[in-house]
GROMACS .gro file of C-alpha atoms in nm:
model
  210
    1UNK     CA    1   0.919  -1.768   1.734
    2UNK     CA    2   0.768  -1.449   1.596
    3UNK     CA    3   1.132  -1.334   1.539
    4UNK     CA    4   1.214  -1.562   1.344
    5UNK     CA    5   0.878  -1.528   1.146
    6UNK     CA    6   0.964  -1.151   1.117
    7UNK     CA    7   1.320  -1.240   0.994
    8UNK     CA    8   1.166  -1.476   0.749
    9UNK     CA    9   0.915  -1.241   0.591
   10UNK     CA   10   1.154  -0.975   0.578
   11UNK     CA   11   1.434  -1.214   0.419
   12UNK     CA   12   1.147  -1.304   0.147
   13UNK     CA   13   1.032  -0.971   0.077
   14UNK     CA   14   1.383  -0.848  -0.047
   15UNK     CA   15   1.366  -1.146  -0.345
   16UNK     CA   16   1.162  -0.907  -0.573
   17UNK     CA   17   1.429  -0.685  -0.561
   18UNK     CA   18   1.737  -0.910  -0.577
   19UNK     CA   19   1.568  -1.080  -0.866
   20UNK     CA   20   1.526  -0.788  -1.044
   21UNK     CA   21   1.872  -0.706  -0.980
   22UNK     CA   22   2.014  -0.992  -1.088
   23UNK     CA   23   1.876  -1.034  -1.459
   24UNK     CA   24   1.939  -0.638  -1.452
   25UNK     CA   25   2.289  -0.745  -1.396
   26UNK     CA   26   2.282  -1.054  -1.640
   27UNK     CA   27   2.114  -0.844  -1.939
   28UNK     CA   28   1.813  -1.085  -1.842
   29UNK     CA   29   1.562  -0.806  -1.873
   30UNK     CA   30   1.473  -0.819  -2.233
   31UNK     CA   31   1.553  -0.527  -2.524
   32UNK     CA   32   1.446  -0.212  -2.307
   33UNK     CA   33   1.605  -0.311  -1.900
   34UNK     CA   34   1.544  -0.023  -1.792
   35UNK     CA   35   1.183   0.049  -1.854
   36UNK     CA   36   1.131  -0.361  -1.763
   37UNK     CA   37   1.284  -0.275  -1.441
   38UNK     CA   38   1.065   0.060  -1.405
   39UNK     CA   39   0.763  -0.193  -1.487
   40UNK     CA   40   0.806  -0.494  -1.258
   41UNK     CA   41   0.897  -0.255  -0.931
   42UNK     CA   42   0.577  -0.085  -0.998
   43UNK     CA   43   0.392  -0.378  -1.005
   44UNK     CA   44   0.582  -0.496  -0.696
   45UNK     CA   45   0.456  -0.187  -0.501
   46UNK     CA   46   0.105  -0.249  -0.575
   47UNK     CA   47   0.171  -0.608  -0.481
   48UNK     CA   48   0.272  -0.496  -0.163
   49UNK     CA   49   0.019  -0.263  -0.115
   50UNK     CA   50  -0.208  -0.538  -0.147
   51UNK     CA   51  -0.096  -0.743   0.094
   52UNK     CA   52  -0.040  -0.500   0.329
   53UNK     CA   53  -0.407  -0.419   0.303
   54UNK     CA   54  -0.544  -0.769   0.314
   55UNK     CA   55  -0.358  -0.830   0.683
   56UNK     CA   56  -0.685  -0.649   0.858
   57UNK     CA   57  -0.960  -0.865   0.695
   58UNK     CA   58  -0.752  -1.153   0.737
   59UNK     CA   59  -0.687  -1.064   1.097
   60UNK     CA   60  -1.111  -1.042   1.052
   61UNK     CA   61  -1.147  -1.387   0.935
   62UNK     CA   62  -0.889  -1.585   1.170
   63UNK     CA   63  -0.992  -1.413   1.481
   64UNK     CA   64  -0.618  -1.392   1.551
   65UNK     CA   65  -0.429  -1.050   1.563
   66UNK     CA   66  -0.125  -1.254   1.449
   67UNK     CA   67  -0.109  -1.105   1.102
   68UNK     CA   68  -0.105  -0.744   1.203
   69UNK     CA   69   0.281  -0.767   1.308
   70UNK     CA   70   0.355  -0.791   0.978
   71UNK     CA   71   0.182  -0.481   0.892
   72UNK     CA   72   0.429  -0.222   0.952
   73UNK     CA   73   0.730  -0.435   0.780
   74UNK     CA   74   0.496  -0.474   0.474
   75UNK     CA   75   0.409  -0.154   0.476
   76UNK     CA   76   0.781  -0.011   0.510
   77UNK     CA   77   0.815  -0.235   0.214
   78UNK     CA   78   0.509  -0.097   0.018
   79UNK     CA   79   0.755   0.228   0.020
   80UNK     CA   80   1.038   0.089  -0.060
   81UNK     CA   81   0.954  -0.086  -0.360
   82UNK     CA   82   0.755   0.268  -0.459
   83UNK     CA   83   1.093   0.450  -0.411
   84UNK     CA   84   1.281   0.216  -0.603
   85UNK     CA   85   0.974   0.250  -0.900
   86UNK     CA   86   1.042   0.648  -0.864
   87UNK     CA   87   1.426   0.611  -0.892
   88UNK     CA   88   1.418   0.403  -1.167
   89UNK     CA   89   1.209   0.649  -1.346
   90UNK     CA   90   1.391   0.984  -1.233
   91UNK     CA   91   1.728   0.809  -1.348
   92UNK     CA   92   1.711   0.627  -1.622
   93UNK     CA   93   1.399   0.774  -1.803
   94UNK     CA   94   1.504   1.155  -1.726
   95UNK     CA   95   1.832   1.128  -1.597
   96UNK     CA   96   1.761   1.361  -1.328
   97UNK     CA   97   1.653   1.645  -1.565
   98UNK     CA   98   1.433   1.813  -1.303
   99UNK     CA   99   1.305   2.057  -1.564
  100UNK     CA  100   1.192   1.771  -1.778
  101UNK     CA  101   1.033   1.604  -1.441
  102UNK     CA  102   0.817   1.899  -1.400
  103UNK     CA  103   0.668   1.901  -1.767
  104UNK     CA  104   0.623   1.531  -1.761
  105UNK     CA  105   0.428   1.582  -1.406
  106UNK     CA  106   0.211   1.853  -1.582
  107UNK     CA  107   0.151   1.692  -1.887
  108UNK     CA  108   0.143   1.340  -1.884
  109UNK     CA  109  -0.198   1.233  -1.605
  110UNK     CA  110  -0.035   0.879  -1.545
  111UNK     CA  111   0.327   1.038  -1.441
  112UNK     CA  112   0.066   1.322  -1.182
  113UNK     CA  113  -0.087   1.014  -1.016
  114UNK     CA  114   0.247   0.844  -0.952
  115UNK     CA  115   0.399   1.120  -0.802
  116UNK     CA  116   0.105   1.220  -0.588
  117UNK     CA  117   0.073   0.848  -0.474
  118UNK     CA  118   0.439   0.870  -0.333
  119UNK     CA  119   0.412   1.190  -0.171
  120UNK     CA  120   0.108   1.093   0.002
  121UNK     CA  121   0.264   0.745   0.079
  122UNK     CA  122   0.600   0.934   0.213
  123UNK     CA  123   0.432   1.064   0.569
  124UNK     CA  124   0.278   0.721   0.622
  125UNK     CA  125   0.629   0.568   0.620
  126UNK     CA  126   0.749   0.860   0.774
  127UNK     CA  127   0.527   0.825   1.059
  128UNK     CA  128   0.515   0.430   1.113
  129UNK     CA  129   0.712   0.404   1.410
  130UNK     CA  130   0.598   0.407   1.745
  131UNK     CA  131   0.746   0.670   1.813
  132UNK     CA  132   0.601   0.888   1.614
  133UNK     CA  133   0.254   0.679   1.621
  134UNK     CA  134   0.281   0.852   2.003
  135UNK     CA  135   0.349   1.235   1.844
  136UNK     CA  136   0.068   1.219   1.577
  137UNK     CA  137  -0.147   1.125   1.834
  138UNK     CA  138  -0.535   1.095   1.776
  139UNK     CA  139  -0.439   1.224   1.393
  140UNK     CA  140  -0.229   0.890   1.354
  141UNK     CA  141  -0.572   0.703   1.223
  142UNK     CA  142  -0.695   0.944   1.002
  143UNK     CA  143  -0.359   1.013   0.850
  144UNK     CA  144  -0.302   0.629   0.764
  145UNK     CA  145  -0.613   0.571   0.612
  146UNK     CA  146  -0.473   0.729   0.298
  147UNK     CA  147  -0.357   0.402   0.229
  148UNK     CA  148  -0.705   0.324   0.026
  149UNK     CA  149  -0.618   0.623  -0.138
  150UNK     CA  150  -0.339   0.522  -0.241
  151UNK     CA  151  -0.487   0.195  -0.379
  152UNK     CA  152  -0.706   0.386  -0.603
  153UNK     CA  153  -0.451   0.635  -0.718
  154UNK     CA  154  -0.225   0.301  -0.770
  155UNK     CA  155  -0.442   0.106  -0.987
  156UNK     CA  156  -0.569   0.411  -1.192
  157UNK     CA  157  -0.209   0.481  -1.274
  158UNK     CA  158  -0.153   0.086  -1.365
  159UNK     CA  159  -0.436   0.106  -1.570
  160UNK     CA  160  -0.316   0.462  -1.735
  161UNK     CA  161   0.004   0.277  -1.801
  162UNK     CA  162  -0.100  -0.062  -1.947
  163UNK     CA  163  -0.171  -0.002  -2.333
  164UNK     CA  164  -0.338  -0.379  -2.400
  165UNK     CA  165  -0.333  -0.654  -2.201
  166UNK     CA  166  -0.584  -0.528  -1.858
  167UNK     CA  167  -0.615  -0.863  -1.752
  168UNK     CA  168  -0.392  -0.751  -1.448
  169UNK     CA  169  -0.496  -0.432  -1.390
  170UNK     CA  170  -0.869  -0.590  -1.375
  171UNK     CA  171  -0.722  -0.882  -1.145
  172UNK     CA  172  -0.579  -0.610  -0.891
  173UNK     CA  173  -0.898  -0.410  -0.906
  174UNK     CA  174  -1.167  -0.667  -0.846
  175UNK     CA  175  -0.905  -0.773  -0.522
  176UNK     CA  176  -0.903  -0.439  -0.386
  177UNK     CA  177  -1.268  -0.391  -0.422
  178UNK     CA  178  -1.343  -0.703  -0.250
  179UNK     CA  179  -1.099  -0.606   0.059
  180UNK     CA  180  -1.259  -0.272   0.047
  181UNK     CA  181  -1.612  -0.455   0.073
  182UNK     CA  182  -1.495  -0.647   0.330
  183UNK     CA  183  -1.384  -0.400   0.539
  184UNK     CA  184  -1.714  -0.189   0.496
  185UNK     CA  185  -1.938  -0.498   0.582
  186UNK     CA  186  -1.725  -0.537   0.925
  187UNK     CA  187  -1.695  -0.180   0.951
  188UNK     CA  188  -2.111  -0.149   0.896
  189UNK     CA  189  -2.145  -0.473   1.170
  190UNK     CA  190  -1.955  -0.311   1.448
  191UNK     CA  191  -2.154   0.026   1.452
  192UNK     CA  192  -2.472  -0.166   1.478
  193UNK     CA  193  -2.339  -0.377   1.777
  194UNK     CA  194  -2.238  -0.050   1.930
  195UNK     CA  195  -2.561   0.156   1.880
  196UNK     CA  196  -2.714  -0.245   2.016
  197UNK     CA  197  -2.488  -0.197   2.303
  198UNK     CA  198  -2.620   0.212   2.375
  199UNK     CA  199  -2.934   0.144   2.365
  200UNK     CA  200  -2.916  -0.155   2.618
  201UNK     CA  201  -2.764   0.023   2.840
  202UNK     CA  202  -3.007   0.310   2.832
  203UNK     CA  203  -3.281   0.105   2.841
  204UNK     CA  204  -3.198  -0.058   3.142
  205UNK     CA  205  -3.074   0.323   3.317
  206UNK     CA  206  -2.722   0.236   3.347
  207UNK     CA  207  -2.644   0.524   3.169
  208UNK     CA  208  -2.878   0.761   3.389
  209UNK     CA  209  -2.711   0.591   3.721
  210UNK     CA  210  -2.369   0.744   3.614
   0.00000   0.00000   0.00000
């Protein structure tokens, strides 16, 4: 059964794309398609993101580790749709004018965010198998907890980008902070019930009796 929930999610995660692709295709993408579809896969990789950070507290708040094998699929996704935001922009924006790349990514603050969110979100793809969960080792943690990072460097480069309307960018925020929250509170509750649990234990000289 969780196959077929796997297959599902992963079926439903390539819409976005094939969407996109399709009113690309069709001229359905209003006067400027290329910076439309530059926009919307942006948007979809902080979507992503999203989700892919909201699997832990909801793993919290069912008491069921069920939504954590979507993680790395989501994740995997998260990149994807980042990659496909970054292509869109190399290609059709700068037409793979490297030179031109390099000034944008020293001038312009929004396009140095971007870029630095990618390359930070590359080794976390990189290293998301189990395989290489194994090499990493003890480091594995650490190194994927970049991913709130990421969310920050994310929504400040939304918010760099949008020239108006923030009533997204605000939306994305205020959802992020409250995961974020979330996750401290739990975070916070668990090292009390362990320093609880140490000082029970050397209270009653089990840990002297060792």
């Amino acid at each position: 059964m969780m196959r077929l929930y796997k297959f599902s999610v992963f079926i439903l995660c390539l819409l976005p794309i094939s969407l996109l692709l399709y009113k690309f295709y069709f001229d359905e993408l209003g006067a400027n398609p290329f910076e439309a579809l530059t926009r919307q896969s942006g948007e979809w990789t902080l979507r992503f993101l999203l989700i892919t950070l909201s699997l832990t507290p909801l793993k919290m708040l069912l008491s069921k580790s069920g939504p954590l094998k979507f993680r790395r699929m989501l994740g995997l996704y998260t990149f994807f749709y980042a990659s496909i935001h970054l292509l869109t922009y190399v290609w059709f924006d700068q037409f793979f004018d490297w030179t031109e790349i390099w000034v944008d990514i020293v001038k312009r603050p929004f396009i140095t965010i971007g870029m630095l969110s990618w390359f930070i979100l590359l080794p976390l793809a990189m290293t998301s198998t189990k395989g290489m969960k194994k090499r990493v080792g003890r480091y594995w943690k650490k190194l994927h907890q970049a991913v709130y990072l990421i969310g920050m460097l994310v929504l400040l480069h939304y918010f760099m980008l949008v020239k108006a309307d923030y009533w997204w960018p605000v939306l994305y925020s205020l959802f992020f902070i409250v995961l974020m929250a979330f996750r401290f509170q739990f975070a916070q509750r668990h090292r009390i019930r362990v320093l609880f649990f140490i000082k029970r234990l050397f209270r009653s000289g089990s840990v002297t009796e060792l």
